[in-house]
């Protein structure tokens, strides 16, 4: 047994290591939920996706979700800043024509269905997004995640 493999001789875990491991586990759990939901979606129709937080991370995740299949639609968005929400929507429309890494042609422009009445600005907009959506993408200030997740579960 090497010196590092012996119990008690492990290097101290850093905050960065902890965050990396936690993010990996969270992503794996979220991905598996999406796969399970996707398997069931064929029987129920369209999967309605909502975005809570409209920064680059959530915008990218929404684009990836929309590329998974034609039965996925973006139906609602919220952010505390109107400009960020509008920029996110514009970015999604710009990238909608791209084929993506899976080589799917035609893009996903027709899967973006977020009219002004489903664009919510402010701290309580998440409640409306939850009401409109089957699946939530939450990417915002981490101090709000527990509150949003709890509301979605209820």
Short mmCIF file of C-alpha atoms in Angstrom, two decimals:
data_model
loop_
_atom_site.label_atom_id
_atom_site.label_comp_id
_atom_site.label_asym_id
_atom_site.label_seq_id
_atom_site.Cartn_x
_atom_site.Cartn_y
_atom_site.Cartn_z
CA UNK A 1 0.00 0.00 0.00
CA UNK A 2 1.49 3.36 -0.97
CA UNK A 3 1.92 6.13 1.56
CA UNK A 4 -0.96 8.12 0.07
CA UNK A 5 -3.33 5.12 0.01
CA UNK A 6 -3.06 4.46 3.75
CA UNK A 7 -5.94 5.70 5.87
CA UNK A 8 -5.03 8.91 7.63
CA UNK A 9 -2.41 9.90 5.03
CA UNK A 10 -4.79 11.43 2.53
CA UNK A 11 -4.13 14.92 1.31
CA UNK A 12 -6.61 17.39 2.77
CA UNK A 13 -9.61 17.99 0.54
CA UNK A 14 -9.89 21.52 -0.76
CA UNK A 15 -13.05 23.50 -1.30
CA UNK A 16 -12.43 23.34 -5.04
CA UNK A 17 -12.21 19.52 -4.93
CA UNK A 18 -15.42 19.37 -2.93
CA UNK A 19 -17.23 21.64 -5.41
CA UNK A 20 -16.00 19.59 -8.38
CA UNK A 21 -17.22 16.33 -6.85
CA UNK A 22 -20.53 17.86 -5.80
CA UNK A 23 -21.10 19.33 -9.27
CA UNK A 24 -20.31 15.99 -10.92
CA UNK A 25 -22.74 14.12 -8.69
CA UNK A 26 -25.44 16.78 -9.19
CA UNK A 27 -24.99 16.68 -12.96
CA UNK A 28 -25.17 12.88 -13.00
CA UNK A 29 -28.35 12.92 -10.92
CA UNK A 30 -29.94 15.62 -13.06
CA UNK A 31 -28.97 13.84 -16.27
CA UNK A 32 -30.44 10.56 -15.14
CA UNK A 33 -33.71 12.30 -14.26
CA UNK A 34 -33.80 13.81 -17.73
CA UNK A 35 -33.22 10.43 -19.35
CA UNK A 36 -35.97 8.81 -17.30
CA UNK A 37 -38.37 11.65 -18.10
CA UNK A 38 -37.43 11.48 -21.78
CA UNK A 39 -38.27 7.79 -21.90
CA UNK A 40 -41.76 8.55 -20.63
CA UNK A 41 -42.29 11.66 -22.74
CA UNK A 42 -43.15 9.70 -25.86
CA UNK A 43 -46.46 8.68 -24.33
CA UNK A 44 -47.37 12.08 -22.94
CA UNK A 45 -46.33 14.48 -25.69
CA UNK A 46 -44.20 17.57 -25.39
CA UNK A 47 -41.77 18.17 -22.55
CA UNK A 48 -42.14 21.81 -21.47
CA UNK A 49 -38.86 23.31 -20.25
CA UNK A 50 -38.60 26.44 -18.13
CA UNK A 51 -35.51 28.50 -17.33
CA UNK A 52 -34.88 30.08 -13.93
CA UNK A 53 -31.92 32.38 -14.43
CA UNK A 54 -30.98 33.50 -17.93
CA UNK A 55 -27.22 33.79 -17.83
CA UNK A 56 -24.83 31.93 -20.08
CA UNK A 57 -24.92 28.66 -18.16
CA UNK A 58 -28.71 28.28 -18.26
CA UNK A 59 -28.90 29.51 -21.86
CA UNK A 60 -26.37 26.86 -22.88
CA UNK A 61 -28.24 24.17 -20.96
CA UNK A 62 -31.50 25.19 -22.64
CA UNK A 63 -29.89 24.90 -26.06
CA UNK A 64 -28.61 21.43 -25.19
CA UNK A 65 -32.04 20.38 -23.92
CA UNK A 66 -33.75 21.60 -27.08
CA UNK A 67 -31.30 19.68 -29.26
CA UNK A 68 -32.27 16.37 -27.63
CA UNK A 69 -35.48 15.99 -29.61
CA UNK A 70 -38.41 17.67 -31.26
CA UNK A 71 -40.68 16.82 -28.33
CA UNK A 72 -38.83 19.31 -26.08
CA UNK A 73 -40.01 22.95 -26.01
CA UNK A 74 -38.80 25.98 -24.11
CA UNK A 75 -42.00 27.56 -22.78
CA UNK A 76 -41.06 29.98 -19.97
CA UNK A 77 -38.12 32.05 -18.71
CA UNK A 78 -37.38 34.25 -15.72
CA UNK A 79 -34.55 36.40 -14.46
CA UNK A 80 -34.31 39.32 -12.10
CA UNK A 81 -32.94 41.43 -14.96
CA UNK A 82 -35.09 41.97 -18.06
CA UNK A 83 -32.06 42.65 -20.26
CA UNK A 84 -30.46 39.34 -19.37
CA UNK A 85 -33.69 37.47 -20.16
CA UNK A 86 -34.02 39.18 -23.55
CA UNK A 87 -30.33 38.57 -24.38
CA UNK A 88 -30.72 34.90 -23.49
CA UNK A 89 -33.74 34.54 -25.76
CA UNK A 90 -31.88 36.26 -28.61
CA UNK A 91 -28.87 33.98 -28.09
CA UNK A 92 -31.10 30.90 -28.23
CA UNK A 93 -32.69 32.06 -31.48
CA UNK A 94 -29.22 32.79 -32.93
CA UNK A 95 -28.00 29.29 -32.08
CA UNK A 96 -31.28 27.62 -33.07
CA UNK A 97 -30.15 27.09 -36.64
CA UNK A 98 -26.95 25.31 -35.62
CA UNK A 99 -26.93 21.56 -36.04
CA UNK A 100 -25.10 20.97 -32.77
CA UNK A 101 -22.72 18.18 -31.88
CA UNK A 102 -25.20 15.42 -32.77
CA UNK A 103 -25.45 16.65 -36.34
CA UNK A 104 -29.19 17.19 -36.17
CA UNK A 105 -30.26 19.36 -39.07
CA UNK A 106 -32.90 22.04 -38.98
CA UNK A 107 -32.07 23.43 -35.57
CA UNK A 108 -34.62 24.05 -32.85
CA UNK A 109 -36.12 27.46 -33.66
CA UNK A 110 -39.65 26.02 -33.74
CA UNK A 111 -39.12 24.59 -30.23
CA UNK A 112 -38.70 28.04 -28.65
CA UNK A 113 -42.17 29.14 -27.58
CA UNK A 114 -41.73 31.93 -25.02
CA UNK A 115 -44.22 34.72 -25.74
CA UNK A 116 -44.04 37.92 -23.65
CA UNK A 117 -46.66 36.62 -21.21
CA UNK A 118 -44.31 33.76 -20.24
CA UNK A 119 -41.22 35.96 -19.73
CA UNK A 120 -41.06 36.79 -16.05
CA UNK A 121 -38.85 39.46 -14.50
CA UNK A 122 -38.25 39.83 -10.79
CA UNK A 123 -37.57 37.79 -7.70
CA UNK A 124 -40.88 35.90 -7.77
CA UNK A 125 -40.89 35.04 -11.48
CA UNK A 126 -39.72 31.51 -10.70
CA UNK A 127 -43.21 30.67 -9.38
CA UNK A 128 -44.74 31.36 -12.78
CA UNK A 129 -42.06 29.37 -14.60
CA UNK A 130 -42.73 26.38 -12.32
CA UNK A 131 -46.45 26.59 -13.12
CA UNK A 132 -45.77 26.55 -16.89
CA UNK A 133 -43.11 23.83 -17.04
CA UNK A 134 -42.53 20.09 -16.74
CA UNK A 135 -38.75 20.42 -16.38
CA UNK A 136 -36.77 23.28 -14.84
CA UNK A 137 -33.29 24.50 -15.64
CA UNK A 138 -32.05 26.42 -12.61
CA UNK A 139 -28.83 28.38 -13.01
CA UNK A 140 -28.71 31.50 -10.88
CA UNK A 141 -27.19 32.76 -7.64
CA UNK A 142 -26.65 29.65 -5.52
CA UNK A 143 -28.30 31.16 -2.45
CA UNK A 144 -31.66 30.88 -4.25
CA UNK A 145 -31.31 27.27 -5.46
CA UNK A 146 -32.81 25.60 -2.35
CA UNK A 147 -35.85 27.88 -2.44
CA UNK A 148 -36.45 27.25 -6.16
CA UNK A 149 -35.91 23.50 -5.85
CA UNK A 150 -38.27 23.24 -2.88
CA UNK A 151 -40.96 25.23 -4.70
CA UNK A 152 -40.61 23.00 -7.78
CA UNK A 153 -40.94 19.84 -5.71
CA UNK A 154 -44.10 21.07 -4.01
#
